CSV table of C-alpha atoms in Angstrom, one decimal:
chain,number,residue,atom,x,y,z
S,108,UNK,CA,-48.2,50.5,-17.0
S,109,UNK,CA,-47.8,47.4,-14.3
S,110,UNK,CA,-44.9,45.2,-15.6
S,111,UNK,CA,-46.4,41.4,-16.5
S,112,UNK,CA,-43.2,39.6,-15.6
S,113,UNK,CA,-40.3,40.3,-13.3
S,114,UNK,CA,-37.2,38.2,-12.3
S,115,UNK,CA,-34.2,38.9,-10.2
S,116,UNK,CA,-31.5,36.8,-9.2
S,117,UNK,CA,-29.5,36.1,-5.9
S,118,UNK,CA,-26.3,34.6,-4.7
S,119,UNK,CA,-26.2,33.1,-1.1
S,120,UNK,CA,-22.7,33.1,0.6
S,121,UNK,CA,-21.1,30.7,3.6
S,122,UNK,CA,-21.6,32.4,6.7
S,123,UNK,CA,-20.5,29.2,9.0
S,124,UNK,CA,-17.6,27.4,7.8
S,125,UNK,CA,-18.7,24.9,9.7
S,126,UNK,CA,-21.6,23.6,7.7
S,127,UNK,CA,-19.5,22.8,4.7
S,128,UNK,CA,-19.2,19.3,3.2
S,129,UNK,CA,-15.9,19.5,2.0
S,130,UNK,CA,-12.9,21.3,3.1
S,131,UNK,CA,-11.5,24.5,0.7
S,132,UNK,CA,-15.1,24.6,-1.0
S,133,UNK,CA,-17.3,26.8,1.0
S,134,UNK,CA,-20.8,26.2,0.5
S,135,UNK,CA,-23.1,28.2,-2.3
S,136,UNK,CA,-26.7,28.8,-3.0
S,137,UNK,CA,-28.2,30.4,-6.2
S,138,UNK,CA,-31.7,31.8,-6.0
S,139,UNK,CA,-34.3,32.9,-8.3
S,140,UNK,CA,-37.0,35.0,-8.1
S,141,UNK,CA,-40.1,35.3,-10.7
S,142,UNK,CA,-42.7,38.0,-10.7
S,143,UNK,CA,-45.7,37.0,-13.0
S,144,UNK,CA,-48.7,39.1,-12.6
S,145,UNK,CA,-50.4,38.8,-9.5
S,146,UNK,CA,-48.1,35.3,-8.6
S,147,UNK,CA,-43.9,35.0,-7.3
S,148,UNK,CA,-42.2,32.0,-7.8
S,149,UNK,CA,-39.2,31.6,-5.9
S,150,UNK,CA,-37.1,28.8,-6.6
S,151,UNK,CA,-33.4,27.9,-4.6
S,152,UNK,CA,-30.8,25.7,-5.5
S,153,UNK,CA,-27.9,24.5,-2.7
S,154,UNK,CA,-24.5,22.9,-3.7
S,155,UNK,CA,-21.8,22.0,-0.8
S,156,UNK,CA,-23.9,22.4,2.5
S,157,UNK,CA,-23.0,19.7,5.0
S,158,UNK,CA,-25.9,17.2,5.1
S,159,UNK,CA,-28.2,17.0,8.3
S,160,UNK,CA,-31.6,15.0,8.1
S,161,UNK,CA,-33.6,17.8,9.6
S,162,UNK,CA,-32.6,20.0,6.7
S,163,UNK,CA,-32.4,23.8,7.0
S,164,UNK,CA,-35.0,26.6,7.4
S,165,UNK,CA,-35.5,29.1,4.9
S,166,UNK,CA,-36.1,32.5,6.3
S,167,UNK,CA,-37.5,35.2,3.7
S,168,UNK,CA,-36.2,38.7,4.8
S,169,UNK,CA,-38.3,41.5,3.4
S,170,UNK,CA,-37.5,45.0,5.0
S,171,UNK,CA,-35.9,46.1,8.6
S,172,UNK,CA,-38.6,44.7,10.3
S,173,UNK,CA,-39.9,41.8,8.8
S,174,UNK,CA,-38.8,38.1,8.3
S,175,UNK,CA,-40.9,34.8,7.8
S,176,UNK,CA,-40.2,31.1,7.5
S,177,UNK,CA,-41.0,30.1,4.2
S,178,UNK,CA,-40.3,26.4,4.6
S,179,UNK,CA,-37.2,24.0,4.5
S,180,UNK,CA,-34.7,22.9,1.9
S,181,UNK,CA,-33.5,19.0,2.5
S,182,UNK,CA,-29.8,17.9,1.3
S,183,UNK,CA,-28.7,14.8,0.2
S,184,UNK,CA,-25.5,13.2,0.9
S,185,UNK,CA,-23.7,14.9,-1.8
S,186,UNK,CA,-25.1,18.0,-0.1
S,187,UNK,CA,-27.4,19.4,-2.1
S,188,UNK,CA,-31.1,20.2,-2.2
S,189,UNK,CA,-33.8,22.0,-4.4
S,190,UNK,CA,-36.3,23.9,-3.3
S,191,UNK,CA,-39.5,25.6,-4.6
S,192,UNK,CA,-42.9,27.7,-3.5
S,193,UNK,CA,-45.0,30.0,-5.0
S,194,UNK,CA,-47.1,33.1,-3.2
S,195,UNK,CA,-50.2,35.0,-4.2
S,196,UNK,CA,-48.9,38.1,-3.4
S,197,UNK,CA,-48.4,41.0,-6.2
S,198,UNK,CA,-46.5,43.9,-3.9
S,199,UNK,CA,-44.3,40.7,-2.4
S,200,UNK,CA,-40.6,42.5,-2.0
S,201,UNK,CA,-37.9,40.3,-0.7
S,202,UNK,CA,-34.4,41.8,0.5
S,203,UNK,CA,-32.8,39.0,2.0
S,204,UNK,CA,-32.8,35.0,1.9
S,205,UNK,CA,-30.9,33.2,5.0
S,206,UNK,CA,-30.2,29.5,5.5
S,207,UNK,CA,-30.7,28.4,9.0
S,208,UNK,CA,-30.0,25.4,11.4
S,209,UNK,CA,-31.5,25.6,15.1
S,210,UNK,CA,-29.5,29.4,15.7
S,211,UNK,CA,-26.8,29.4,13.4
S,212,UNK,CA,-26.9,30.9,9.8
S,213,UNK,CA,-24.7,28.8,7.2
S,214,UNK,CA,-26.1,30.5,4.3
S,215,UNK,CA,-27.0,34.0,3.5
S,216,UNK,CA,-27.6,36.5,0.3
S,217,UNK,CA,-29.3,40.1,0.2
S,218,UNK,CA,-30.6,42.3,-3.0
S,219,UNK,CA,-28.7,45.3,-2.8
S,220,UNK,CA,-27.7,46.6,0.3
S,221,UNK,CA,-27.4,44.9,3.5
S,222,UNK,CA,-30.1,44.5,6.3
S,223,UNK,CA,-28.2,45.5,9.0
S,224,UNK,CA,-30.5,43.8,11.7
S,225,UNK,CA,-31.1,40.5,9.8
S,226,UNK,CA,-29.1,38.4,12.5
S,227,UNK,CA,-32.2,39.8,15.2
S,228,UNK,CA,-34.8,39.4,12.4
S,229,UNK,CA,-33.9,35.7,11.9
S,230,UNK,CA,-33.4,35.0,15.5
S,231,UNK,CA,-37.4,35.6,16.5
S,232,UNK,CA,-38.9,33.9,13.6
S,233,UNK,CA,-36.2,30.9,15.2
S,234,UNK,CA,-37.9,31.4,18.4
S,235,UNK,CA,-41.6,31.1,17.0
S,236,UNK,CA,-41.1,27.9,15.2
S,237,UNK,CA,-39.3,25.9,17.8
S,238,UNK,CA,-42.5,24.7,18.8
S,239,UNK,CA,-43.6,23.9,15.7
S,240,UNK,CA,-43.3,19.7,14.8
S,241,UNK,CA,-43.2,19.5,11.1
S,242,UNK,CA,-43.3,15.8,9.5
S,243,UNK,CA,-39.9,15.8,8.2
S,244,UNK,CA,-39.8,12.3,6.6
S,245,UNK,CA,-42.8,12.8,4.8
S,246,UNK,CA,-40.9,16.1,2.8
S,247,UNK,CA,-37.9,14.0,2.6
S,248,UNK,CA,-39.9,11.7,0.2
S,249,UNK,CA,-41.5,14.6,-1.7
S,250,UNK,CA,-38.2,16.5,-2.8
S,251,UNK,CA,-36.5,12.9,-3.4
S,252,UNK,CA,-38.9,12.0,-6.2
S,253,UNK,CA,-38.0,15.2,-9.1
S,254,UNK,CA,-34.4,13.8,-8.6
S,255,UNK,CA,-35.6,9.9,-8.7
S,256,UNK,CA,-37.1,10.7,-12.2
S,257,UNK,CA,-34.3,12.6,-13.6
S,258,UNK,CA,-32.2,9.5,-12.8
S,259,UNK,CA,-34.8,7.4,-14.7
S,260,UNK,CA,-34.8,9.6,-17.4
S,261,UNK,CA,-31.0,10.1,-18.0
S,262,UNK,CA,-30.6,5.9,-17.8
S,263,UNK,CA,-33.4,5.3,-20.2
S,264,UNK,CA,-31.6,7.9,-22.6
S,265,UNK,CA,-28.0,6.2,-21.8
S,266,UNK,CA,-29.3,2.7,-22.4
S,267,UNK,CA,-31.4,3.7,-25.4
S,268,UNK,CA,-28.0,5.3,-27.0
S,269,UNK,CA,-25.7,2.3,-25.6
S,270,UNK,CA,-28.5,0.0,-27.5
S,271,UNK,CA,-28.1,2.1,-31.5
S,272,UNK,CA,-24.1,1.8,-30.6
S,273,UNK,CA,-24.7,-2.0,-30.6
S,274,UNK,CA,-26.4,-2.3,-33.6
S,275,UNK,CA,-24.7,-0.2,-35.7
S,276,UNK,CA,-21.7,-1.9,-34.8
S,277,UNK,CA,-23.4,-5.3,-35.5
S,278,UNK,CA,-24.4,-4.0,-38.6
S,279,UNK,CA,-20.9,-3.0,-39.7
S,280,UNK,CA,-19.9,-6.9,-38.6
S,281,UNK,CA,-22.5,-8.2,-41.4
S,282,UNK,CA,-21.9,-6.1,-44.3
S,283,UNK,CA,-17.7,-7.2,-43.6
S,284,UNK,CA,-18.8,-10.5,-43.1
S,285,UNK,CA,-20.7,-10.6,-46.2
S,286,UNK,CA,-17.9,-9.0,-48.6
S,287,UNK,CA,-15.4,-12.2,-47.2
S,288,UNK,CA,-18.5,-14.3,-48.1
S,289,UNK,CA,-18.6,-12.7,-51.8
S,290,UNK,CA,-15.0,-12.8,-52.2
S,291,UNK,CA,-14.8,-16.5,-51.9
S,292,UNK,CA,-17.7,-17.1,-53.9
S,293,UNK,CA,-15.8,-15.4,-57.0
S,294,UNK,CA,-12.9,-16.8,-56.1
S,295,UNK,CA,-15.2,-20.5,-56.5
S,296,UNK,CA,-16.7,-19.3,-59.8
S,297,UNK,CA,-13.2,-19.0,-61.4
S,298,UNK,CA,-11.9,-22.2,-60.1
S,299,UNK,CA,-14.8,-23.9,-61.7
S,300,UNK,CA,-14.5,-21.8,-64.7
S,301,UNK,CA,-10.8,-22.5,-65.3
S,302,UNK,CA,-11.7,-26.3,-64.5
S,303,UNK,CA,-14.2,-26.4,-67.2
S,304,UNK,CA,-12.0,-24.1,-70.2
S,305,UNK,CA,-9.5,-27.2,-69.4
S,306,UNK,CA,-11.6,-30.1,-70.0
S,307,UNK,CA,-13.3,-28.4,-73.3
S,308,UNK,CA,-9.6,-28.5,-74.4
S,309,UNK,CA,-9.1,-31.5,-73.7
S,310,UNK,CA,-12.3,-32.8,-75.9
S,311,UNK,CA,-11.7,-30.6,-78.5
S,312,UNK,CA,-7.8,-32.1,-79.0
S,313,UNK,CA,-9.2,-35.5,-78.9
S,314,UNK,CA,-12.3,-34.6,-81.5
S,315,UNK,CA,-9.1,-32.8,-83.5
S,316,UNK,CA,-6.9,-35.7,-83.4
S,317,UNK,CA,-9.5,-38.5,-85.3
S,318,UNK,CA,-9.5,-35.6,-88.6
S,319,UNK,CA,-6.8,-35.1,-91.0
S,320,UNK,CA,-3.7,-33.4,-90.0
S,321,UNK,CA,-4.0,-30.6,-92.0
S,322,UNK,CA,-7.4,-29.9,-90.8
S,323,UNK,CA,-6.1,-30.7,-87.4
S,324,UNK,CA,-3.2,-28.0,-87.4
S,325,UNK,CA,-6.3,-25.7,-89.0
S,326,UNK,CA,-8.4,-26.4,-86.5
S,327,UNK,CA,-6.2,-26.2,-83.5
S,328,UNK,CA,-5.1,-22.9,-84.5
S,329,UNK,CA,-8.5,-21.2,-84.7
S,330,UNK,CA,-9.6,-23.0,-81.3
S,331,UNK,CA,-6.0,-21.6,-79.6
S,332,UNK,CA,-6.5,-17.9,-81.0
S,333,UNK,CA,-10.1,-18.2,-79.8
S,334,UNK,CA,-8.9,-19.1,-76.4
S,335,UNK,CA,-6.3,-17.1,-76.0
S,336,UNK,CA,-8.9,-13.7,-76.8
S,337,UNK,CA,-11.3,-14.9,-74.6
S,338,UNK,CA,-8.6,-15.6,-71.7
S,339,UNK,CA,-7.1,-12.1,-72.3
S,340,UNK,CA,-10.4,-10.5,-72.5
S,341,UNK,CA,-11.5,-12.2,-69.3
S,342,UNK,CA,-8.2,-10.9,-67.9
S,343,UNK,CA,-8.4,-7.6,-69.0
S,344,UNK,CA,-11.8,-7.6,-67.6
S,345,UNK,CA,-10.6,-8.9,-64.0
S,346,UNK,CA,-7.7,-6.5,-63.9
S,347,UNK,CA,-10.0,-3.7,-64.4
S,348,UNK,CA,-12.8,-4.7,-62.3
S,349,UNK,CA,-9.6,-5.2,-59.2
S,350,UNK,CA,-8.3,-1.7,-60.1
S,351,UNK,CA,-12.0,-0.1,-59.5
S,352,UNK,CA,-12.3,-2.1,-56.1
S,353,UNK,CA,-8.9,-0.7,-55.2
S,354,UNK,CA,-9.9,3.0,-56.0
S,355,UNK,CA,-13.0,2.5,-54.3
S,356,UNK,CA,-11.5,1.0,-51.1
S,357,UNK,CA,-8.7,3.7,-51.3
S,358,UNK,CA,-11.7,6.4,-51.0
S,359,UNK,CA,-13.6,4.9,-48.2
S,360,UNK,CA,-10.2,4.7,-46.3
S,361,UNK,CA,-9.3,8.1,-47.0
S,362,UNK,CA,-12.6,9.1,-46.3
S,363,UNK,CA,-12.7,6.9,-43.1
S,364,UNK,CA,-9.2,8.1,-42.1
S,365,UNK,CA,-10.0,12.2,-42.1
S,366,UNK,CA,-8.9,14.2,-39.4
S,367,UNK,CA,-11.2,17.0,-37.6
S,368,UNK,CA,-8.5,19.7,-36.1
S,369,UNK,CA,-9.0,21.4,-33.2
S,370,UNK,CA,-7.4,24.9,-32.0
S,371,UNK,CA,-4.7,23.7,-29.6
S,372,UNK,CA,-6.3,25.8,-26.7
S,373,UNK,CA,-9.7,25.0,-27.5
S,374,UNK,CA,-8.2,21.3,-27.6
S,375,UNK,CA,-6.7,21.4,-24.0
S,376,UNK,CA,-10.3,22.7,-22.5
S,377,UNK,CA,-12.3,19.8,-24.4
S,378,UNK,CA,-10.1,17.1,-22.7
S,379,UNK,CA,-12.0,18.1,-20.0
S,380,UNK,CA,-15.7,17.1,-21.0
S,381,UNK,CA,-17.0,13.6,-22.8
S,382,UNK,CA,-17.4,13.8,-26.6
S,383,UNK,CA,-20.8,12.5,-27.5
S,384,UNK,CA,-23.1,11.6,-29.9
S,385,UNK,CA,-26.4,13.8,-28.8
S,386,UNK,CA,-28.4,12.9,-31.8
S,387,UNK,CA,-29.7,9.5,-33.2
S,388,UNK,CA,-29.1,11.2,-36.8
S,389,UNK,CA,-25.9,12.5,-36.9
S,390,UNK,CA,-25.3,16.1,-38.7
S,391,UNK,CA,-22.2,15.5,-41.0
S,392,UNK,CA,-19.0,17.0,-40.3
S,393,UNK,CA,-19.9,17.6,-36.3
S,394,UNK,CA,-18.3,16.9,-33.1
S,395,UNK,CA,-19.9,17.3,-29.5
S,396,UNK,CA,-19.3,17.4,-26.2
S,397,UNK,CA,-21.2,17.7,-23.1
S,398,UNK,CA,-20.3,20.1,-20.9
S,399,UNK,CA,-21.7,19.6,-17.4
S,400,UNK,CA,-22.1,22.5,-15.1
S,401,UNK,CA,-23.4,23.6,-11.5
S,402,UNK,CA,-24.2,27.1,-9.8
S,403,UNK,CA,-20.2,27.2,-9.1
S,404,UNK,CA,-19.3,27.3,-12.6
S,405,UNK,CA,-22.6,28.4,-14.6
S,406,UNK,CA,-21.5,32.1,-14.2
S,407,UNK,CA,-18.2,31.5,-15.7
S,408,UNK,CA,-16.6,33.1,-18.9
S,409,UNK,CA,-13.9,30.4,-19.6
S,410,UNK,CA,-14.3,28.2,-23.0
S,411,UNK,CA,-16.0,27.2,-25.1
S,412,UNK,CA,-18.4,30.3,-24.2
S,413,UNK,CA,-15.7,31.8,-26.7
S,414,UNK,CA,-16.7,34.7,-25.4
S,415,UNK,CA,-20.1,34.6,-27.4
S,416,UNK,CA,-22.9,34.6,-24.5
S,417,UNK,CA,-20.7,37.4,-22.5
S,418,UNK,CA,-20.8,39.6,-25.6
S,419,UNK,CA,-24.3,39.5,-25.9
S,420,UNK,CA,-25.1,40.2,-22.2
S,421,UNK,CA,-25.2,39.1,-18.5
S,422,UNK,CA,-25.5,35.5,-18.7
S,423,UNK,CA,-27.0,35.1,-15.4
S,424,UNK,CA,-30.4,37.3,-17.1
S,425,UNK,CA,-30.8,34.7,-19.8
S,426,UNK,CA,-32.7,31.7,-20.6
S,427,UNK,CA,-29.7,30.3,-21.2
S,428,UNK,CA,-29.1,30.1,-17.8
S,429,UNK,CA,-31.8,28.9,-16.2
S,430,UNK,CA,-32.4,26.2,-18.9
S,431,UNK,CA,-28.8,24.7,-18.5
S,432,UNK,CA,-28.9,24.4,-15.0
S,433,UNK,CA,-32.4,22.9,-14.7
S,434,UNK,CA,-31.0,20.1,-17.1
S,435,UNK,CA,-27.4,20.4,-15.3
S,436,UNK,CA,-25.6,20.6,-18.7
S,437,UNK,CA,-25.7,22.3,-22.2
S,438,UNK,CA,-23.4,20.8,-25.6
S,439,UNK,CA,-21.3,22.7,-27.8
S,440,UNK,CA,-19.8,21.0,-31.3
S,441,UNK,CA,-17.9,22.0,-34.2
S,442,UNK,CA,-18.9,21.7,-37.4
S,443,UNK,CA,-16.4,21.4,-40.7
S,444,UNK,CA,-16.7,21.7,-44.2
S,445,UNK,CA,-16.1,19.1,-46.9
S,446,UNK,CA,-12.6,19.8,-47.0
S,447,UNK,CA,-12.1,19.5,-42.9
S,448,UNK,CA,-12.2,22.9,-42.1
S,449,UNK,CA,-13.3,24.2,-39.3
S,450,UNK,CA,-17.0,26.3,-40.0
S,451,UNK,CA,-18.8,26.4,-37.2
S,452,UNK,CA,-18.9,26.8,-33.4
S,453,UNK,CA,-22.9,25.5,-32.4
S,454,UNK,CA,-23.8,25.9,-28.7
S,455,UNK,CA,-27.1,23.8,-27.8
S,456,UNK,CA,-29.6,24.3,-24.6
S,457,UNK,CA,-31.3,21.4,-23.4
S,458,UNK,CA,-35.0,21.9,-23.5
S,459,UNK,CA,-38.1,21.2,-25.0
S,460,UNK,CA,-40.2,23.0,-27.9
S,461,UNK,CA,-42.3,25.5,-25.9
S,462,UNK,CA,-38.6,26.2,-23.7
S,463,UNK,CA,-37.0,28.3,-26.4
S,464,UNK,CA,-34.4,30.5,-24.7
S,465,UNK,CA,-35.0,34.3,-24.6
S,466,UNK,CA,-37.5,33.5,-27.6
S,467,UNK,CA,-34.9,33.2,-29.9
S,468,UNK,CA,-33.5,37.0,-29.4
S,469,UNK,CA,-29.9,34.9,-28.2
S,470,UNK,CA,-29.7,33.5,-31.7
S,471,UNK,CA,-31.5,29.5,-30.5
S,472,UNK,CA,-34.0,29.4,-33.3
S,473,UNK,CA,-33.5,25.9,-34.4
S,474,UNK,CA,-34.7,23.1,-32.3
S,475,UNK,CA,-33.2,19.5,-32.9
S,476,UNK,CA,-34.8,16.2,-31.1
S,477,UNK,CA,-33.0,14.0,-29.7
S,478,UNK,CA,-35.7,11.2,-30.7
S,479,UNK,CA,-37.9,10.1,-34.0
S,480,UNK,CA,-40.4,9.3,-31.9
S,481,UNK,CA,-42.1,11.7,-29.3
S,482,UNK,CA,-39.8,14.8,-30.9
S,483,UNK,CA,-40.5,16.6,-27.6
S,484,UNK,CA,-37.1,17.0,-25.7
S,485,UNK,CA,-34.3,17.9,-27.9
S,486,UNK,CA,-31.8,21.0,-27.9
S,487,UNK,CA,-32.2,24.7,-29.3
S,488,UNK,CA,-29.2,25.6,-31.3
S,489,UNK,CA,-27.1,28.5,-32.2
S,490,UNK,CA,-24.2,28.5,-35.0
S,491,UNK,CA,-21.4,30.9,-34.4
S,492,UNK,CA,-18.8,31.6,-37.6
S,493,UNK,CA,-15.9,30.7,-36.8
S,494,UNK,CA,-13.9,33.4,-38.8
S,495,UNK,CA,-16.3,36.5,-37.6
S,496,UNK,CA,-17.3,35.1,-34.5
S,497,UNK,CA,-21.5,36.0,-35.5
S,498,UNK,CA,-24.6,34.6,-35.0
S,499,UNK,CA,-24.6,32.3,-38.6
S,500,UNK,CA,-27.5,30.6,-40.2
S,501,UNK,CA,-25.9,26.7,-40.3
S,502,UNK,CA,-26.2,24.6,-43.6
S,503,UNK,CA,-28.9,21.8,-43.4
């Protein structure tokens, strides 16, 4: 039976030097290739290539005797460049993809073994489209746009979070505000009440004073034991209602004041990448950080992988991969239990609902948004134990 869907990967190396844009870091290309029924997708990614306004051919190599131009990948200034086509061809094999500027090759990657006449191959497809005029600044303006609305994107996201930061800290502001504002008003109350005990003592004395003596010294001694309940009462009552407010302020502090741990190595690899707060609900207990990546560093091991996505299988096959480099980053957080210990490692892949990576067979089977509103763009999550280093179901 005909397989439905196909997809190999390929890694393009420096051939030039020359065409680098920064010395010690030779320039890298990552390709992908998608077989879907009767349709290929192929899809390349350039990192590090010097920039040139023309931009570079892209020459498709497909056996010892064939070789076509399948159009050209423009850089920016940072030097680099996406590019994307699609054929209508089932039986469509390629062996080899090549980079190319006038006659030189900066770029080059084969599947399997080498062609050995690929330098000839690429050398008369050169020939056949140098007298070919192609409208360069109108491409320019086409590849420029995905990247303009992924800037647009990321700032709306950044100024919608930098705008919750504001008023939950204004919101913190009030309530303190508020407590001074109640603190003086008891503090008023007892003035006044203290005032008035003082002048009802006063009345009382004189009222006491016009009777008899005997029924005076009767008198004042029922009025002062009176008093003097109600005072001890009313401090008893105050001293009691201070304690509570101390034993309550004591908790928030403490609770306020508790400290996450982190493994020392894991630690010293975090420093690295910007804790953040990916969620407009927060999950209790949780850290994040974002960790950014590129082609140079997406097939990496290093933490905090913790080993997890290499034990499961080639990264570079997953969904994994492809989803955290088409949004250029994926998070990973730690979350503790109520008594600050470390429970969980969670990994999360940018995406969207219908993006679920390898359709949840890598252990992303919850999806969190990162909005209330539209709920669409969010990130699939995966809980690891920390103690047995498994795929876990996480505590809501």
């Amino acid at each position: 039976m005909r397989k439905r869907y196909k997809r190999d990967y390929m890694i393009l190396e420096s051939k030039d030097p020359s065409f680098r844009l920064k010395e010690r870091i030779s320039p890298k290309a990552f390709a992908k290739i998608e077989t879907r029924e009767e349709k290929v997708n192929i899809m390349i990614y350039v990192e590090n290539v010097k920039y040139i306004k023309s931009g570079y051919r892209i020459i498709l190599i497909q056996d010892d005797l064939t070789a076509k131009d399948i159009g050209r990948v423009l850089v920016n200034e940072n030097g680099k460049g996406e590019f994307k086509i699609n054929f209508d061809e089932e039986n469509l094999e390629v062996k080899g993809i090549a980079l190319t500027h006038e006659k030189d090759i900066p770029l080059i990657g084969f599947k399997g073994k080498m062609v050995d006449n690929y330098e000839e191959l690429i050398n008369k497809n050169i020939k056949r489209k140098e007298s070919v005029v192609e409208d360069l600044d109108k491409e320019d303006e086409v590849d420029k746009i995905p990247d303009l609305r992924k800037e647009k994107i990321k700032f709306e996201l950044d100024e919608k979070r930098d705008y919750e930061e504001e008023e939950i800290e204004e919101e913190k502001e009030e309530e303190i505000e508020q407590e001074e504002q109640e603190e003086e008003t008891e503090e008023e109350i007892e003035e006044n009440y203290d005032t008035e005990l003082k002048q009802e003592e006063i009345e009382r004395n004189e009222k006491v004073e016009e009777k008899v003596e005997n029924e005076k010294k009767k008198n004042e001694e029922k009025i002062l034991f009176s008093q003097k309940e109600k005072i001890e009462e009313k401090t008893e009552q105050k001293m009691n209602d201070s304690e509570e407010q101390d034993v309550d302020r004591k908790e928030s502090r403490e609770k306020d004041e508790k400290v996450y741990l982190i493994p020392r190595k894991l630690k010293k690899l975090l420093k690295k990448h910007k804790e953040i707060k990916p969620f407009i609900k927060e999950i209790d207990n949780t850290r994040w950080w974002k960790i950014d990546i590129n082609p140079l560093t997406m097939c990496s091991y290093i933490m905090p992988y913790l080993g997890y996505i290499n034990y499961i299988n080639y990264t570079i096959y997953s969904d994994i991969t492809s989803l955290s480099y088409k949004y250029r980053h994926y998070i990973f957080g730690i979350k503790y239990s109520c008594d600050g210990k470390r429970k969980y490692y969670i990994y999360g892949i940018p995406g969207r609902r219908n993006e679920q990576p390898d359709e949840g067979e890598t252990g992303f089977c919850n999806f969190i948004p990162c909005d209330d509103k539209n709920k669409t763009y969010g990130y699939w999550i995966c809980c690891i134990d920390c103690k047995s280093r498994l795929i876990a179901v996480a505590d809501k």
